[in-house]
Coordinates of N, CA and C in Angstrom, one line a residue:
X1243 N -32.8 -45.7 8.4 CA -32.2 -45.0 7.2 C -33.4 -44.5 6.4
X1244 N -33.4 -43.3 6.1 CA -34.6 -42.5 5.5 C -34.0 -42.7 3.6
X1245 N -35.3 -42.7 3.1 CA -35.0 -43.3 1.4 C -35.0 -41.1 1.0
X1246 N -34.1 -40.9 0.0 CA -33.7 -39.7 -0.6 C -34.6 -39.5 -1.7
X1247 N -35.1 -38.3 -1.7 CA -36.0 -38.6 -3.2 C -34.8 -38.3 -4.4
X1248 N -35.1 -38.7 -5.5 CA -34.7 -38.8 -6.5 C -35.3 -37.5 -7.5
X1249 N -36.1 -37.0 -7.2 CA -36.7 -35.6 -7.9 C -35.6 -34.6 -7.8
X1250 N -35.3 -33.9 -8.7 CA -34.4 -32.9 -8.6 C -34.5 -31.7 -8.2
X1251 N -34.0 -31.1 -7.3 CA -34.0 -29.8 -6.3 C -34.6 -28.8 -7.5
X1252 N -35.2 -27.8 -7.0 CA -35.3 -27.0 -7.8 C -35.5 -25.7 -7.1
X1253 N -35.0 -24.0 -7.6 CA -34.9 -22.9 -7.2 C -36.9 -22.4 -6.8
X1254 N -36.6 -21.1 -6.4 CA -38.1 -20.9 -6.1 C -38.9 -20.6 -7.7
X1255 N -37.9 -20.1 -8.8 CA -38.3 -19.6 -9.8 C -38.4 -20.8 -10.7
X1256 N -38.3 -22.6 -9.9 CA -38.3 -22.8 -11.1 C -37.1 -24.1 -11.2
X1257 N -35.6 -23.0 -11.4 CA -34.6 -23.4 -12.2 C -34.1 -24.8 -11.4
X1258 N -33.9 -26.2 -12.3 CA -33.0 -27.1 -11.3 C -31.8 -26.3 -10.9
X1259 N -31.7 -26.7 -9.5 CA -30.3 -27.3 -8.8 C -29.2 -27.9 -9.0
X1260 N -28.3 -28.0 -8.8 CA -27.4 -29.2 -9.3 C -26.9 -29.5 -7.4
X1261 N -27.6 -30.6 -7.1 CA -27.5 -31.1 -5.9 C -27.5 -32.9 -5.5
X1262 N -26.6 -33.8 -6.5 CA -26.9 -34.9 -6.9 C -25.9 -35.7 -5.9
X1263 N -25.9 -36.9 -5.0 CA -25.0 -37.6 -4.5 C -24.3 -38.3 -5.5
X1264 N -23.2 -38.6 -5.1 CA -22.5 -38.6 -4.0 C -21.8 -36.9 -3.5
X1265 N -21.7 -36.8 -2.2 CA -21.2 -35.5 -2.1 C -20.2 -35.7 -1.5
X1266 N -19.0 -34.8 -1.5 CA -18.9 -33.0 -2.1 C -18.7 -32.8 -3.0
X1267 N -18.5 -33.6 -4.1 CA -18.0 -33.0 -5.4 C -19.0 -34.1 -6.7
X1268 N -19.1 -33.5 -7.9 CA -19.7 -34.5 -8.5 C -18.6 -35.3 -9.2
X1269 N -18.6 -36.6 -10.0 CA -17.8 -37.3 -10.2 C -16.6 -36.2 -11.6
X1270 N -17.5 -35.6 -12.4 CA -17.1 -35.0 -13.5 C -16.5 -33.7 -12.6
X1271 N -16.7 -33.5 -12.0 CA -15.9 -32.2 -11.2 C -14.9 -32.6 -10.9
X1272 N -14.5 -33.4 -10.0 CA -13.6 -33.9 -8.8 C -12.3 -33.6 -8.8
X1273 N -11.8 -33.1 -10.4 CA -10.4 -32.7 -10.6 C -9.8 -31.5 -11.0
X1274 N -11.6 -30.4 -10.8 CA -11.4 -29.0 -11.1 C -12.2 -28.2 -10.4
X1275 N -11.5 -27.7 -9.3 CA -12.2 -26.6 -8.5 C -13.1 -25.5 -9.1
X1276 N -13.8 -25.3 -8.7 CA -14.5 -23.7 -9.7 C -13.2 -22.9 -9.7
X1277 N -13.1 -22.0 -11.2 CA -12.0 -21.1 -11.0 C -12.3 -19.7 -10.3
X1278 N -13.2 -19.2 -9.5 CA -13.7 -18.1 -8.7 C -12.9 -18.6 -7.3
X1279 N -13.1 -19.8 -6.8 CA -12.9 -19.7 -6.1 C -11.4 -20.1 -5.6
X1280 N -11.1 -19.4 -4.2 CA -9.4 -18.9 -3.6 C -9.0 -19.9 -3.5
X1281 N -8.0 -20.0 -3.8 CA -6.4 -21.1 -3.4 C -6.3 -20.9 -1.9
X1282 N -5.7 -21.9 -1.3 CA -5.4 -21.7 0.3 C -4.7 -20.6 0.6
X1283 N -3.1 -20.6 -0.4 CA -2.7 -19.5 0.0 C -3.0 -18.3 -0.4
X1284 N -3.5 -18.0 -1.4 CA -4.4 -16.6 -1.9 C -5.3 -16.4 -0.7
X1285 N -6.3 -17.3 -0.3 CA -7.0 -17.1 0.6 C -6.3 -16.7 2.2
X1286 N -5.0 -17.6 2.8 CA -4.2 -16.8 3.5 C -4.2 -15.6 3.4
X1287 N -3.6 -15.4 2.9 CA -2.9 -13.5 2.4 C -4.0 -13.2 2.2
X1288 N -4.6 -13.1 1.9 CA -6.5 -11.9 2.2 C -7.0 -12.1 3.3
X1289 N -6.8 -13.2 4.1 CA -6.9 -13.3 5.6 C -6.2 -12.0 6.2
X1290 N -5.1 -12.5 5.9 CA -4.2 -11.3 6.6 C -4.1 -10.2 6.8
X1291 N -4.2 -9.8 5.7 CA -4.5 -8.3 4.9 C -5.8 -7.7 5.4
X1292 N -7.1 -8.4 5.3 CA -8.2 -8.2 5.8 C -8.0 -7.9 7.9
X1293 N -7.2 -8.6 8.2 CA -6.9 -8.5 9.2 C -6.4 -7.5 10.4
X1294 N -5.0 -7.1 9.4 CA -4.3 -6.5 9.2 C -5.0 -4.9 9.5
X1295 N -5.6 -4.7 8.5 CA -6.6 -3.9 8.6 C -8.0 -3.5 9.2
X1296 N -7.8 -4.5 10.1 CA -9.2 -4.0 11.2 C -8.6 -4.2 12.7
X1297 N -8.3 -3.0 12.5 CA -7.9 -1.9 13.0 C -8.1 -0.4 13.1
X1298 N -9.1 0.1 13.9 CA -10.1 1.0 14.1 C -9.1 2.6 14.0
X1299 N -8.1 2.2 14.4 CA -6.8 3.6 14.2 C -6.0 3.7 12.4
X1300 N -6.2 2.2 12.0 CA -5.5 2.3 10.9 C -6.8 2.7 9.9
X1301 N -7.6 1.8 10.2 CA -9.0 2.4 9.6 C -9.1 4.0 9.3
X1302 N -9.2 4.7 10.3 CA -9.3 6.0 10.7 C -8.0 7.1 9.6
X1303 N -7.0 6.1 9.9 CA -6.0 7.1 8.8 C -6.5 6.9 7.8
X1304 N -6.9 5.6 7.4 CA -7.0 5.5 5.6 C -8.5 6.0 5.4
X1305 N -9.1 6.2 6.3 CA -10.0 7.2 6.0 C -9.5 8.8 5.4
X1306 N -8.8 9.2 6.4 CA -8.5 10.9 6.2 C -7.4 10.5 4.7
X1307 N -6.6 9.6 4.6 CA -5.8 9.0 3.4 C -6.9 9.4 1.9
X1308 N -8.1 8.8 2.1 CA -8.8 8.6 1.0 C -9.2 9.8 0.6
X1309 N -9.1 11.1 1.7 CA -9.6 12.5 0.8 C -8.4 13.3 0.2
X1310 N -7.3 12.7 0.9 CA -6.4 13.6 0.7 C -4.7 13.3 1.3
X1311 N -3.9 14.0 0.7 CA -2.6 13.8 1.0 C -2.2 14.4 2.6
X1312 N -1.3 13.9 3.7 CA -1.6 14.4 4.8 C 0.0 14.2 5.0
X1313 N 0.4 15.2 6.2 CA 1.4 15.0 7.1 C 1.1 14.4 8.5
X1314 N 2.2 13.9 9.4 CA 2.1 12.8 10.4 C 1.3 13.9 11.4
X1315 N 2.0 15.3 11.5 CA 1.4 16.1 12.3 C -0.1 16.0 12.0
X1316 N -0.2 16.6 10.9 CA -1.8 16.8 10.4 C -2.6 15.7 11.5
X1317 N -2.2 14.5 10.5 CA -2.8 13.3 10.7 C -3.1 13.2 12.5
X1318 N -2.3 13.3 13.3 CA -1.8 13.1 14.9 C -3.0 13.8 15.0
X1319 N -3.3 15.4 14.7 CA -4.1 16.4 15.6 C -5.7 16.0 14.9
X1320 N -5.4 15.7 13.8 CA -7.5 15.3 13.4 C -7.3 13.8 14.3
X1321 N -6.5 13.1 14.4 CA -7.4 11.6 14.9 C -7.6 11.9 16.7
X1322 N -6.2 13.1 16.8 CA -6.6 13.3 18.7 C -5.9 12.3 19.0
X1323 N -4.5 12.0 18.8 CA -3.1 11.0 18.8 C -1.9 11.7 18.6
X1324 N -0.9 10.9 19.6 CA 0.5 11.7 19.9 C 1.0 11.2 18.3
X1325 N 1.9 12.0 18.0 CA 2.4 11.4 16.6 C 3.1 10.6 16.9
X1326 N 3.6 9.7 17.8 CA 4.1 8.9 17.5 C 3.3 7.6 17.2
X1327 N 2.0 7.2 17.9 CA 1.0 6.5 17.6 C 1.0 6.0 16.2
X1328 N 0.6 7.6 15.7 CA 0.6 7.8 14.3 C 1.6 7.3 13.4
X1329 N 2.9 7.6 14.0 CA 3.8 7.5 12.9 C 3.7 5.4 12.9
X1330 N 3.5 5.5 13.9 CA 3.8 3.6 14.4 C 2.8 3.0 13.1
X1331 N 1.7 3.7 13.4 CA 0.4 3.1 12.6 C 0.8 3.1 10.9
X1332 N 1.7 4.6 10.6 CA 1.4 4.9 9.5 C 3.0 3.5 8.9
X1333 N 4.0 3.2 9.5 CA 4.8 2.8 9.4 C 4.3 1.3 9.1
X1334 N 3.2 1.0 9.7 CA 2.8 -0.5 9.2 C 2.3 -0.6 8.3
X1335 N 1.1 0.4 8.3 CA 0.3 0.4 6.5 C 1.8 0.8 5.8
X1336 N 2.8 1.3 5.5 CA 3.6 1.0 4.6 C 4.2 0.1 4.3
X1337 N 4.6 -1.0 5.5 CA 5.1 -2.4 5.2 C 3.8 -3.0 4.5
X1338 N 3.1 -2.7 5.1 CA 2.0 -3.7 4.1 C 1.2 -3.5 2.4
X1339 N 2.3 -2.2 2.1 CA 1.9 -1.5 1.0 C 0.5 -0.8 0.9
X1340 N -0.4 -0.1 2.0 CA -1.4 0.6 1.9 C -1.1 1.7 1.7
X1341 N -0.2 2.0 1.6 CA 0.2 4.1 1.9 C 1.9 4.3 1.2
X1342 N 1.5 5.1 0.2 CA 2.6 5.8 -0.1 C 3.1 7.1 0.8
X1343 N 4.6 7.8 0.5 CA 5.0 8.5 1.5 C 5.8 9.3 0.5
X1344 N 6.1 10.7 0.8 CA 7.1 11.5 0.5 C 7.6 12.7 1.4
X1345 N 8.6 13.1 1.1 CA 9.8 13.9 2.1 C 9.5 15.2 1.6
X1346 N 9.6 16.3 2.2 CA 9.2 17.6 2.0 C 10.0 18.2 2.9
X1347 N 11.2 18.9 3.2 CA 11.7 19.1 3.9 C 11.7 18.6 5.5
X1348 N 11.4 18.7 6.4 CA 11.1 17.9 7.4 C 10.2 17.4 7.9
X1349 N 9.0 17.5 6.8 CA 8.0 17.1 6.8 C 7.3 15.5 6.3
X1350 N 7.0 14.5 6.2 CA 6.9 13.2 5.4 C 5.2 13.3 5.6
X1351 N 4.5 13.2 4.1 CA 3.1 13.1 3.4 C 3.0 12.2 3.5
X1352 N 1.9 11.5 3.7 CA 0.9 9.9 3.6 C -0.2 10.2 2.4
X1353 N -0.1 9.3 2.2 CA -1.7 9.5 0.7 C -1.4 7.6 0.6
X1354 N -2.7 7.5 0.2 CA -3.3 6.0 -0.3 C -1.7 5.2 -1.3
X1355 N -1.6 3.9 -1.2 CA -1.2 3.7 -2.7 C -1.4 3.8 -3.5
X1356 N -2.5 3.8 -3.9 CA -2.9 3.8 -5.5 C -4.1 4.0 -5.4
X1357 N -5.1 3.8 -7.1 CA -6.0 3.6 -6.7 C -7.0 2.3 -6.4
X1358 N -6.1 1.0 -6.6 CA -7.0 0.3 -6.0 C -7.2 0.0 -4.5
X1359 N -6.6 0.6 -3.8 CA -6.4 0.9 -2.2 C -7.0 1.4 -1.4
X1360 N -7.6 3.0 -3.1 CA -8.9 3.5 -2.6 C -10.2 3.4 -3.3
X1361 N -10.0 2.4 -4.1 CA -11.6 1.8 -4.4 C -11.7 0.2 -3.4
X1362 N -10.7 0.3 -3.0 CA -10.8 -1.0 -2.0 C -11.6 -0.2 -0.6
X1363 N -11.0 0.7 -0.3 CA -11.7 1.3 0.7 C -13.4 1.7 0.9
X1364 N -13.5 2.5 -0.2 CA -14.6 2.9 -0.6 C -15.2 1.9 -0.7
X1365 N -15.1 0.9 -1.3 CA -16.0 -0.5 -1.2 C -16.7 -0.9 -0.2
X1366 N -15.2 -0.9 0.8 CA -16.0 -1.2 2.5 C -16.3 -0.4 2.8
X1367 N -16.7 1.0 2.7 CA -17.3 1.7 3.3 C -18.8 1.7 2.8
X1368 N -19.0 1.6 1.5 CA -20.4 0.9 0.3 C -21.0 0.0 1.4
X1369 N -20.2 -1.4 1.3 CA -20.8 -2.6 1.8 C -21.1 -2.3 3.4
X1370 N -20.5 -1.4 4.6 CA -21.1 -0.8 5.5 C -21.9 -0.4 5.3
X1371 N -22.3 0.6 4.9 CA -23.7 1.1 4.6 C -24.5 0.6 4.0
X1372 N -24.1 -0.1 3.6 CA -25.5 -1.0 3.2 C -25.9 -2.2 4.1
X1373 N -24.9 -2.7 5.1 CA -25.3 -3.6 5.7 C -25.9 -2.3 7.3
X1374 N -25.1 -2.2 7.6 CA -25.9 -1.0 8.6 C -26.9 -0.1 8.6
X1375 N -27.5 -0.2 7.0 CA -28.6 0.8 6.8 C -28.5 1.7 6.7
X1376 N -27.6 2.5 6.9 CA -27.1 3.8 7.8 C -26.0 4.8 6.5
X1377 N -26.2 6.0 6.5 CA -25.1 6.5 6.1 C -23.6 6.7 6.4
X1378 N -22.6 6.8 5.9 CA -21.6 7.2 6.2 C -20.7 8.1 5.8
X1379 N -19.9 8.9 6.3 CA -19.3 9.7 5.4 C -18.0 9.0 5.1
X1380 N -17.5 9.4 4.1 CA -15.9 8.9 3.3 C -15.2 9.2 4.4
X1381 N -15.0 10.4 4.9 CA -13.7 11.0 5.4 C -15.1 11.3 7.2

Protein backbone atom coordinates (compact mmCIF):
# COMPACT_ATOMS: atom_id res chain seq x y z
CA UNK A 1 0.00 0.00 0.00
CA UNK A 2 1.73 3.25 -1.17
CA UNK A 3 1.33 6.31 1.59
CA UNK A 4 -0.67 9.51 -0.55
CA UNK A 5 0.92 12.80 -0.03
CA UNK A 6 -0.95 15.13 1.76
CA UNK A 7 0.36 18.40 -0.15
CA UNK A 8 -2.25 19.79 -2.16
CA UNK A 9 -2.39 19.38 -6.07
CA UNK A 10 -1.66 22.38 -7.62
CA UNK A 11 -2.19 23.85 -11.41
CA UNK A 12 0.92 24.66 -13.64
CA UNK A 13 0.24 28.40 -12.79
CA UNK A 14 0.29 27.89 -9.45
CA UNK A 15 -3.53 27.65 -8.43
CA UNK A 16 -4.59 24.69 -5.81
CA UNK A 17 -6.70 21.92 -7.00
CA UNK A 18 -9.42 20.69 -5.31
CA UNK A 19 -8.54 16.90 -5.41
CA UNK A 20 -8.98 15.72 -1.67
CA UNK A 21 -10.12 11.95 -0.65
CA UNK A 22 -12.33 10.39 -0.15
CA UNK A 23 -13.51 10.13 -3.81
CA UNK A 24 -15.85 10.84 -6.10
CA UNK A 25 -17.47 13.47 -4.44
CA UNK A 26 -16.40 15.61 -1.51
CA UNK A 27 -18.34 15.13 1.72
CA UNK A 28 -19.92 18.95 1.38
CA UNK A 29 -20.87 18.17 -2.25
CA UNK A 30 -22.40 14.84 -2.07
CA UNK A 31 -25.98 16.19 -2.33
CA UNK A 32 -25.42 18.74 -5.20
CA UNK A 33 -24.27 17.92 -8.59
CA UNK A 34 -22.51 20.97 -10.39
CA UNK A 35 -25.47 22.82 -11.98
CA UNK A 36 -23.57 22.78 -15.74
CA UNK A 37 -23.69 19.58 -15.70
CA UNK A 38 -26.57 17.19 -17.77
CA UNK A 39 -29.29 15.17 -16.16
CA UNK A 40 -29.45 11.60 -17.64
CA UNK A 41 -32.32 12.37 -19.43
CA UNK A 42 -31.32 15.83 -20.91
CA UNK A 43 -28.15 14.09 -21.64
CA UNK A 44 -30.29 11.14 -23.46
CA UNK A 45 -32.12 13.48 -25.81
CA UNK A 46 -28.79 15.26 -26.94
CA UNK A 47 -27.54 11.81 -27.44
CA UNK A 48 -30.08 11.42 -29.74
CA UNK A 49 -30.38 14.40 -31.51
CA UNK A 50 -26.57 14.51 -31.83
CA UNK A 51 -27.10 11.21 -33.39
CA UNK A 52 -29.80 11.71 -35.26
CA UNK A 53 -27.89 14.06 -37.01
CA UNK A 54 -24.81 12.40 -38.15
CA UNK A 55 -25.84 11.64 -40.96
CA UNK A 56 -23.73 12.77 -43.90
CA UNK A 57 -27.11 13.26 -46.29
CA UNK A 58 -28.95 15.05 -43.54
CA UNK A 59 -25.87 16.90 -42.84
CA UNK A 60 -25.58 17.93 -46.48
CA UNK A 61 -29.34 19.33 -46.59
CA UNK A 62 -28.90 21.40 -43.50
CA UNK A 63 -26.05 22.63 -45.08
CA UNK A 64 -27.75 23.98 -48.47
CA UNK A 65 -30.82 24.73 -45.53
CA UNK A 66 -28.43 27.18 -43.75
CA UNK A 67 -27.94 29.55 -47.03
CA UNK A 68 -31.22 29.40 -48.00
CA UNK A 69 -34.86 28.42 -48.52
CA UNK A 70 -35.06 25.40 -50.99
CA UNK A 71 -37.53 23.11 -52.79
CA UNK A 72 -37.29 19.10 -52.67
CA UNK A 73 -36.50 19.33 -56.42
CA UNK A 74 -33.87 21.97 -55.94
CA UNK A 75 -32.55 20.21 -53.00
CA UNK A 76 -32.62 16.38 -55.07
CA UNK A 77 -30.47 17.99 -58.09
CA UNK A 78 -27.60 20.02 -55.90
CA UNK A 79 -26.98 16.86 -53.52
CA UNK A 80 -27.11 14.45 -56.99
CA UNK A 81 -30.28 12.36 -55.24
CA UNK A 82 -33.67 10.96 -56.51
CA UNK A 83 -36.17 13.22 -54.66
CA UNK A 84 -37.47 10.72 -53.08
CA UNK A 85 -34.25 10.13 -50.97
CA UNK A 86 -34.60 13.62 -50.35
CA UNK A 87 -38.01 13.89 -49.45
CA UNK A 88 -37.40 10.69 -46.88
CA UNK A 89 -34.43 12.72 -45.37
CA UNK A 90 -36.17 15.94 -45.37
CA UNK A 91 -39.41 14.18 -43.68
CA UNK A 92 -37.16 13.16 -40.65
CA UNK A 93 -35.44 16.37 -39.96
CA UNK A 94 -39.12 17.56 -39.59
CA UNK A 95 -40.15 15.02 -37.12
CA UNK A 96 -37.25 15.99 -35.26
CA UNK A 97 -37.97 19.72 -35.55
CA UNK A 98 -34.76 20.74 -37.73
CA UNK A 99 -36.64 22.14 -40.81
CA UNK A 100 -39.50 24.13 -41.32
CA UNK A 101 -41.73 23.67 -44.55
CA UNK A 102 -44.18 25.50 -46.68
CA UNK A 103 -46.67 24.86 -49.63
CA UNK A 104 -46.44 26.92 -52.82
CA UNK A 105 -48.62 25.57 -55.18
CA UNK A 106 -47.17 22.13 -55.86
CA UNK A 107 -44.14 22.93 -54.76
CA UNK A 108 -43.11 22.38 -50.66
CA UNK A 109 -39.84 24.83 -49.36
CA UNK A 110 -37.43 23.58 -46.66
CA UNK A 111 -35.45 26.28 -44.66
CA UNK A 112 -33.86 25.75 -41.10
CA UNK A 113 -36.21 26.05 -38.00
CA UNK A 114 -35.11 28.83 -36.58
CA UNK A 115 -32.33 30.47 -35.65
CA UNK A 116 -30.99 28.35 -33.12
CA UNK A 117 -30.84 25.42 -35.63
CA UNK A 118 -28.62 27.64 -37.58
CA UNK A 119 -26.27 28.87 -35.09
CA UNK A 120 -26.36 25.23 -33.94
CA UNK A 121 -25.01 24.43 -37.26
CA UNK A 122 -22.60 26.96 -37.83
CA UNK A 123 -21.09 26.00 -34.53
CA UNK A 124 -20.33 22.63 -35.86
CA UNK A 125 -19.03 23.68 -38.66
CA UNK A 126 -16.63 26.45 -36.35
CA UNK A 127 -15.64 23.53 -34.12
CA UNK A 128 -14.74 21.45 -37.47
CA UNK A 129 -12.51 23.74 -38.57
CA UNK A 130 -10.84 24.23 -36.00
CA UNK A 131 -10.35 20.76 -35.00
CA UNK A 132 -9.36 19.83 -38.77
CA UNK A 133 -7.23 22.83 -39.23
CA UNK A 134 -8.72 23.24 -42.32
CA UNK A 135 -11.29 25.53 -43.87
CA UNK A 136 -14.69 25.03 -44.71
CA UNK A 137 -17.28 26.49 -46.49
CA UNK A 138 -21.02 27.03 -44.86
CA UNK A 139 -22.86 25.84 -47.92
Amino acid sequence: MSDRSTEPVTSEDGEELCCEAPHPTHPDDANSPPTEMLSVEKAQRLSEFLGFLADPNRLRILSILAAKEMCVGDLAAMLEMNESAVSHQLRMLRANRSVNFRKQGRHVFYSLQDRQMLDFYQAAILFQRGYANEPIALI
